[in-house]
Amino acid sequence: MNKNSRRFKLCDRLYIGLALLPLVLGIMLQVATKPASEEISISGARIFVTLDLPIQDLPITESQINSWLVIFSLFWLCRFFTHGLTERANTKRQLIAEWIVETTDKLVRENMGEYFKGFSPFVAAIMGLSATSSLLSLIGLYPPTSDLNIVAGWALIVFILITYYKCKCGFVHYVKSFGDPVPLLAPLNVISEVATPVSMAFRHYGNVISGSVISVLIAAALQGLSSLLLGWLPGFLGEIPFMQVGIPAVLSVYFDVFSGCLQAFIFAMLTMLYISSGFPADDWEKLKKKKAAAKAAAAAASSNAAVANNG
């Protein structure tokens, strides 16, 4: 498809619009459902509706909806970046897309090795989802990373992957690994195994929610300080919180932008390190060689038997 064609440009605009649409819908939902309040409050994700299920009721919360909005936005944004790819990059969007892919591939190879090179899409998805979720606070939406349930779900997925690769050499080998280096340390190793997803979830959640709480507390303190020092100004000037101008924006740059992106990177790094370090590479190579030798021996025995029968 010609990149200068009308149809191509129309598809570009469509992808951009579809990427922005979930965010616009989230803002509209926020405005329509959140009651107006002049006081500064710190609260968790609101529950919109609760579904009655046989085992346990399922609450549909603000963080769940915003997570899906982020997923849809990232999907259409990826469609935009990959639209009209060519063998040689001649557009800025393709250069950005190639840079993201190459950087993620390099990061995975350096931290996980060649065996895990197929993890690049997963790692990129984790960083993109986490960073974008934290950045939702910039447009007034509740960031899903401020909900422990969301981050704990991500940590649980990572824990399942860690356990899967630890069991590559068999379940018995996995159980025996708890006795390394000394069998007496097995209880501590079990606790350490269970603590992995817990620490990942609380580290990410704690850093994000603490930044939000600190920002709100400082904004409230600046409002009170402005009223105390400048409340004597005549008319409506005394009601304007001059102290809140500028400082909360600077804090937002750190807590919402820098800290949010940093926590996304740390979560992805921990994912790569936990999975790669838990994989028994040496034992896996020995097992592969043993299976290959057994397969070759069985093939040779079958060939000898066939020759003997023909003879």
Tab-separated table of C-alpha atoms in Angstrom:
chain	number	residue	atom	x	y	z
A	1	MET	CA	0.000	0.000	0.000
A	2	ASN	CA	1.365	3.409	-0.988
A	3	LYS	CA	2.129	5.434	2.153
A	4	ASN	CA	1.027	8.606	0.423
A	5	SER	CA	-2.309	7.174	-0.599
A	6	ARG	CA	-5.535	8.427	0.867
A	7	ARG	CA	-6.453	4.990	2.173
A	8	PHE	CA	-3.131	4.617	4.011
A	9	LYS	CA	-3.483	7.992	5.731
A	10	LEU	CA	-7.069	7.172	6.628
A	11	CYS	CA	-5.924	3.953	8.308
A	12	ASP	CA	-3.314	5.925	10.258
A	13	ARG	CA	-5.905	8.347	11.547
A	14	LEU	CA	-8.193	5.438	12.393
A	15	TYR	CA	-5.503	3.675	14.453
A	16	ILE	CA	-4.614	6.886	16.317
A	17	GLY	CA	-8.273	7.557	17.001
A	18	LEU	CA	-8.841	4.020	18.267
A	19	ALA	CA	-5.778	4.333	20.511
A	20	LEU	CA	-7.096	7.567	22.040
A	21	LEU	CA	-10.726	6.441	22.241
A	22	PRO	CA	-10.323	4.196	25.350
A	23	LEU	CA	-8.649	7.048	27.232
A	24	VAL	CA	-11.421	9.454	26.243
A	25	LEU	CA	-14.028	6.940	27.365
A	26	GLY	CA	-12.188	6.539	30.664
A	27	ILE	CA	-12.225	10.296	31.252
A	28	MET	CA	-15.925	10.459	30.381
A	29	LEU	CA	-16.666	7.602	32.792
A	30	GLN	CA	-14.638	9.356	35.487
A	31	VAL	CA	-16.532	12.624	35.037
A	32	ALA	CA	-19.935	10.898	34.901
A	33	THR	CA	-19.530	8.645	37.927
A	34	LYS	CA	-17.206	10.391	40.358
A	35	PRO	CA	-19.024	12.779	42.700
A	36	ALA	CA	-17.720	16.327	42.859
A	37	SER	CA	-15.756	17.147	45.990
A	38	GLU	CA	-13.766	20.170	47.050
A	39	GLU	CA	-11.786	18.201	49.640
A	40	ILE	CA	-8.641	16.249	48.893
A	41	SER	CA	-9.182	12.561	49.542
A	42	ILE	CA	-7.080	9.407	49.277
A	43	SER	CA	-9.086	6.320	48.432
A	44	GLY	CA	-8.727	3.093	46.515
A	45	ALA	CA	-10.357	2.015	43.276
A	46	ARG	CA	-14.115	2.522	43.181
A	47	ILE	CA	-16.400	-0.490	42.680
A	48	PHE	CA	-18.821	0.091	39.813
A	49	VAL	CA	-20.785	-3.151	39.979
A	50	THR	CA	-20.609	-6.532	41.692
A	51	LEU	CA	-21.428	-9.700	39.756
A	52	ASP	CA	-23.103	-12.509	41.675
A	53	LEU	CA	-21.171	-15.732	41.042
A	54	PRO	CA	-21.676	-19.201	42.579
A	55	ILE	CA	-18.381	-19.339	44.489
A	56	GLN	CA	-17.615	-15.695	45.194
A	57	ASP	CA	-18.939	-12.339	44.062
A	58	LEU	CA	-16.823	-10.539	41.458
A	59	PRO	CA	-16.501	-6.767	41.899
A	60	ILE	CA	-15.807	-4.759	38.742
A	61	THR	CA	-13.535	-1.976	39.907
A	62	GLU	CA	-12.094	1.194	38.455
A	63	SER	CA	-8.646	-0.372	38.220
A	64	GLN	CA	-9.940	-3.345	36.188
A	65	ILE	CA	-11.715	-1.105	33.689
A	66	ASN	CA	-8.721	1.212	33.363
A	67	SER	CA	-6.452	-1.808	32.807
A	68	TRP	CA	-8.570	-2.906	29.854
A	69	LEU	CA	-8.598	0.642	28.516
A	70	VAL	CA	-4.787	0.649	28.616
A	71	ILE	CA	-4.640	-2.732	26.865
A	72	PHE	CA	-6.897	-1.560	24.039
A	73	SER	CA	-4.955	1.693	23.675
A	74	LEU	CA	-1.629	-0.122	23.482
A	75	PHE	CA	-3.029	-2.605	20.965
A	76	TRP	CA	-4.103	0.103	18.526
A	77	LEU	CA	-0.915	2.059	19.158
A	78	CYS	CA	1.081	-1.032	18.160
A	79	ARG	CA	-1.096	-1.333	15.061
A	80	PHE	CA	-0.201	2.256	14.196
A	81	PHE	CA	3.550	1.713	14.650
A	82	THR	CA	3.544	-1.500	12.594
A	83	HIS	CA	1.336	-0.144	9.814
A	84	GLY	CA	3.145	-0.032	6.481
A	85	LEU	CA	6.441	-1.594	7.556
A	86	THR	CA	9.116	-1.916	4.869
A	87	GLU	CA	12.484	-3.669	4.622
A	88	ARG	CA	14.313	-0.371	5.040
A	89	ALA	CA	13.001	2.070	7.612
A	90	ASN	CA	12.031	5.341	5.938
A	91	THR	CA	9.559	6.735	8.469
A	92	LYS	CA	9.934	7.933	12.046
A	93	ARG	CA	7.326	5.507	13.315
A	94	GLN	CA	9.192	2.512	11.886
A	95	LEU	CA	12.446	3.794	13.380
A	96	ILE	CA	10.730	4.024	16.778
A	97	ALA	CA	9.226	0.542	16.380
A	98	GLU	CA	12.579	-0.952	15.383
A	99	TRP	CA	14.316	0.816	18.269
A	100	ILE	CA	11.806	-0.645	20.749
A	101	VAL	CA	12.244	-4.155	19.331
A	102	GLU	CA	16.038	-3.974	19.163
A	103	THR	CA	16.367	-2.493	22.650
A	104	THR	CA	14.081	-5.129	24.164
A	105	ASP	CA	15.880	-7.955	22.326
A	106	LYS	CA	19.229	-6.680	23.585
A	107	LEU	CA	17.895	-6.363	27.123
A	108	VAL	CA	16.550	-9.918	27.078
A	109	ARG	CA	19.742	-11.398	25.591
A	110	GLU	CA	21.968	-9.641	28.137
A	111	ASN	CA	19.870	-10.612	31.165
A	112	MET	CA	18.366	-13.962	30.164
A	113	GLY	CA	20.582	-15.449	27.457
A	114	GLU	CA	19.862	-16.800	23.992
A	115	TYR	CA	17.581	-19.539	25.295
A	116	PHE	CA	15.004	-16.932	26.366
A	117	LYS	CA	15.233	-14.691	23.300
A	118	GLY	CA	11.552	-15.386	22.597
A	119	PHE	CA	10.657	-13.501	25.800
A	120	SER	CA	11.129	-10.094	24.178
A	121	PRO	CA	7.406	-9.533	23.406
A	122	PHE	CA	6.435	-10.538	26.946
A	123	VAL	CA	8.987	-8.215	28.540
A	124	ALA	CA	8.000	-5.334	26.258
A	125	ALA	CA	4.325	-5.932	27.108
A	126	ILE	CA	5.058	-5.839	30.853
A	127	MET	CA	6.978	-2.575	30.616
A	128	GLY	CA	4.433	-0.958	28.312
A	129	LEU	CA	1.430	-2.026	30.375
A	130	SER	CA	2.987	-1.021	33.690
A	131	ALA	CA	4.343	2.349	32.531
A	132	THR	CA	1.146	3.330	30.709
A	133	SER	CA	-0.997	2.289	33.681
A	134	SER	CA	1.029	4.509	36.004
A	135	LEU	CA	0.863	7.437	33.563
A	136	LEU	CA	-2.953	7.415	33.630
A	137	SER	CA	-2.805	9.662	36.681
A	138	LEU	CA	-1.570	12.469	34.406
A	139	ILE	CA	-5.001	12.632	32.763
A	140	GLY	CA	-6.945	12.255	35.998
A	141	LEU	CA	-7.650	8.518	35.814
A	142	TYR	CA	-7.018	6.018	38.587
A	143	PRO	CA	-3.730	4.180	37.804
A	144	PRO	CA	-4.199	0.388	37.947
A	145	THR	CA	-0.700	0.051	39.402
A	146	SER	CA	-2.077	1.692	42.564
A	147	ASP	CA	-4.246	-1.411	43.074
A	148	LEU	CA	-2.480	-4.336	44.729
A	149	ASN	CA	-4.854	-6.819	43.070
A	150	ILE	CA	-3.702	-5.795	39.582
A	151	VAL	CA	0.014	-5.902	40.339
A	152	ALA	CA	-0.383	-9.153	42.283
A	153	GLY	CA	-1.979	-10.688	39.178
A	154	TRP	CA	1.073	-9.751	37.123
A	155	ALA	CA	3.390	-11.155	39.816
A	156	LEU	CA	1.381	-14.401	39.884
A	157	ILE	CA	1.818	-14.832	36.109
A	158	VAL	CA	5.563	-14.293	36.503
A	159	PHE	CA	5.659	-16.799	39.383
A	160	ILE	CA	3.953	-19.420	37.204
A	161	LEU	CA	6.602	-18.866	34.525
A	162	ILE	CA	9.389	-19.100	37.110
A	163	THR	CA	8.014	-22.412	38.411
A	164	TYR	CA	7.511	-23.749	34.872
A	165	TYR	CA	11.137	-23.204	33.908
A	166	LYS	CA	12.379	-24.519	37.246
A	167	CYS	CA	10.483	-27.744	36.477
A	168	LYS	CA	12.100	-28.119	33.043
A	169	CYS	CA	14.270	-30.944	34.355
A	170	GLY	CA	11.338	-32.654	36.035
A	171	PHE	CA	9.267	-32.147	39.141
A	172	VAL	CA	11.591	-34.310	41.244
A	173	HIS	CA	14.557	-32.137	40.291
A	174	TYR	CA	12.529	-29.065	41.256
A	175	VAL	CA	11.687	-30.487	44.678
A	176	LYS	CA	15.315	-31.481	45.278
A	177	SER	CA	16.440	-27.926	44.515
A	178	PHE	CA	14.885	-26.768	47.786
A	179	GLY	CA	17.565	-28.775	49.622
A	180	ASP	CA	20.448	-26.855	48.018
A	181	PRO	CA	23.022	-26.216	49.299
A	182	VAL	CA	22.060	-27.805	52.650
A	183	PRO	CA	18.884	-29.884	53.213
A	184	LEU	CA	18.314	-28.076	56.517
A	185	LEU	CA	17.686	-24.874	54.551
A	186	ALA	CA	14.701	-26.385	52.719
A	187	PRO	CA	12.077	-24.559	54.846
A	188	LEU	CA	13.806	-21.223	54.216
A	189	ASN	CA	14.019	-21.964	50.503
A	190	VAL	CA	10.297	-22.728	50.396
A	191	ILE	CA	9.559	-19.426	52.153
A	192	SER	CA	11.848	-17.628	49.718
A	193	GLU	CA	10.025	-19.236	46.791
A	194	VAL	CA	6.613	-18.089	48.036
A	195	ALA	CA	7.964	-14.636	48.896
A	196	THR	CA	9.066	-13.975	45.306
A	197	PRO	CA	5.651	-12.954	43.864
A	198	VAL	CA	4.705	-11.250	47.145
A	199	SER	CA	7.813	-9.060	47.113
A	200	MET	CA	7.398	-8.228	43.412
A	201	ALA	CA	3.779	-7.174	43.917
A	202	PHE	CA	4.331	-5.122	47.061
A	203	ARG	CA	7.468	-3.446	45.699
A	204	HIS	CA	5.691	-2.202	42.582
A	205	TYR	CA	2.437	-1.331	44.341
A	206	GLY	CA	4.135	0.318	47.316
A	207	ASN	CA	6.315	2.627	45.238
A	208	VAL	CA	3.442	3.765	43.031
A	209	ILE	CA	0.868	4.290	45.787
A	210	SER	CA	3.388	6.020	48.059
A	211	GLY	CA	4.110	8.567	45.330
A	212	SER	CA	0.398	9.265	44.925
A	213	VAL	CA	-0.116	9.649	48.665
A	214	ILE	CA	2.888	11.970	49.061
A	215	SER	CA	1.721	14.132	46.141
A	216	VAL	CA	-1.775	14.497	47.624
A	217	LEU	CA	-0.467	15.280	51.105
A	218	ILE	CA	1.928	17.928	49.826
A	219	ALA	CA	-0.811	19.477	47.667
A	220	ALA	CA	-3.108	19.650	50.718
A	221	ALA	CA	-0.328	21.150	52.846
A	222	LEU	CA	0.423	23.783	50.210
A	223	GLN	CA	-3.258	24.690	50.043
A	224	GLY	CA	-3.373	25.232	53.798
A	225	LEU	CA	-0.093	27.148	53.768
A	226	SER	CA	-1.346	29.402	50.983
A	227	SER	CA	-4.519	30.143	52.938
A	228	LEU	CA	-2.483	30.884	56.071
A	229	LEU	CA	0.061	33.213	54.465
A	230	LEU	CA	-1.970	34.804	51.680
A	231	GLY	CA	-5.516	34.602	53.047
A	232	TRP	CA	-5.366	38.293	53.946
A	233	LEU	CA	-5.501	39.301	50.261
A	234	PRO	CA	-8.735	41.115	49.388
A	235	GLY	CA	-11.643	39.430	47.627
A	236	PHE	CA	-11.223	36.240	45.667
A	237	LEU	CA	-7.427	36.621	45.682
A	238	GLY	CA	-7.321	35.307	49.225
A	239	GLU	CA	-9.081	32.111	48.127
A	240	ILE	CA	-6.613	31.292	45.337
A	241	PRO	CA	-4.066	28.634	46.461
A	242	PHE	CA	-0.993	30.346	45.008
A	243	MET	CA	1.334	27.917	46.780
A	244	GLN	CA	-0.097	25.040	44.745
A	245	VAL	CA	1.038	26.560	41.465
A	246	GLY	CA	4.058	24.776	40.010
A	247	ILE	CA	5.236	22.611	42.908
A	248	PRO	CA	2.644	19.796	42.503
A	249	ALA	CA	3.434	19.723	38.770
A	250	VAL	CA	7.134	19.180	39.504
A	251	LEU	CA	6.284	16.423	41.955
A	252	SER	CA	4.005	14.850	39.354
A	253	VAL	CA	6.897	14.717	36.885
A	254	TYR	CA	8.864	12.667	39.400
A	255	PHE	CA	6.209	10.480	41.034
A	256	ASP	CA	3.962	9.916	38.001
A	257	VAL	CA	6.396	9.963	35.084
A	258	PHE	CA	9.893	9.091	36.315
A	259	SER	CA	8.930	6.806	39.186
A	260	GLY	CA	6.172	5.077	37.190
A	261	CYS	CA	8.494	4.298	34.273
A	262	LEU	CA	11.273	3.283	36.667
A	263	GLN	CA	9.024	0.801	38.482
A	264	ALA	CA	7.932	-0.668	35.139
A	265	PHE	CA	11.580	-1.201	34.207
A	266	ILE	CA	12.403	-2.712	37.616
A	267	PHE	CA	9.435	-5.106	37.432
A	268	ALA	CA	10.545	-6.244	33.958
A	269	MET	CA	14.150	-6.657	35.127
A	270	LEU	CA	13.070	-8.747	38.127
A	271	THR	CA	10.920	-10.859	35.814
A	272	MET	CA	13.872	-11.592	33.551
A	273	LEU	CA	16.313	-12.257	36.382
A	274	TYR	CA	13.987	-14.518	38.385
A	275	ILE	CA	13.045	-16.628	35.367
A	276	SER	CA	16.562	-16.961	33.965
A	277	SER	CA	18.213	-17.598	37.350
A	278	GLY	CA	15.625	-20.229	38.252
A	279	PHE	CA	16.164	-22.169	35.029
A	280	PRO	CA	18.686	-25.037	35.616
A	281	ALA	CA	20.569	-24.494	32.355
A	282	ASP	CA	23.449	-26.911	33.045
A	283	ASP	CA	21.176	-29.734	34.194
A	284	TRP	CA	18.886	-29.055	31.239
A	285	GLU	CA	21.801	-29.406	28.780
A	286	LYS	CA	22.886	-32.657	30.466
A	287	LEU	CA	19.327	-33.985	30.257
A	288	LYS	CA	19.122	-33.051	26.561
A	289	LYS	CA	22.393	-34.854	25.831
A	290	LYS	CA	21.225	-37.874	27.803
A	291	LYS	CA	17.943	-37.997	25.877
A	292	ALA	CA	19.765	-37.553	22.566
A	293	ALA	CA	22.179	-40.367	23.436
A	294	ALA	CA	19.314	-42.643	24.475
A	295	LYS	CA	17.447	-41.817	21.262
A	296	ALA	CA	20.549	-42.518	19.172
A	297	ALA	CA	21.130	-45.808	20.991
A	298	ALA	CA	17.507	-46.827	20.428
A	299	ALA	CA	17.786	-45.920	16.745
A	300	ALA	CA	21.016	-47.925	16.413
A	301	ALA	CA	19.465	-50.924	18.169
A	302	SER	CA	16.436	-50.720	15.888
A	303	SER	CA	18.712	-50.516	12.819
A	304	ASN	CA	20.774	-53.521	13.973
A	305	ALA	CA	17.607	-55.484	14.616
A	306	ALA	CA	16.340	-54.668	11.132
A	307	VAL	CA	19.641	-55.749	9.562
A	308	ALA	CA	19.594	-58.987	11.550
A	309	ASN	CA	16.036	-59.751	10.418
A	310	ASN	CA	16.898	-59.069	6.800
A	311	GLY	CA	19.929	-61.261	7.078
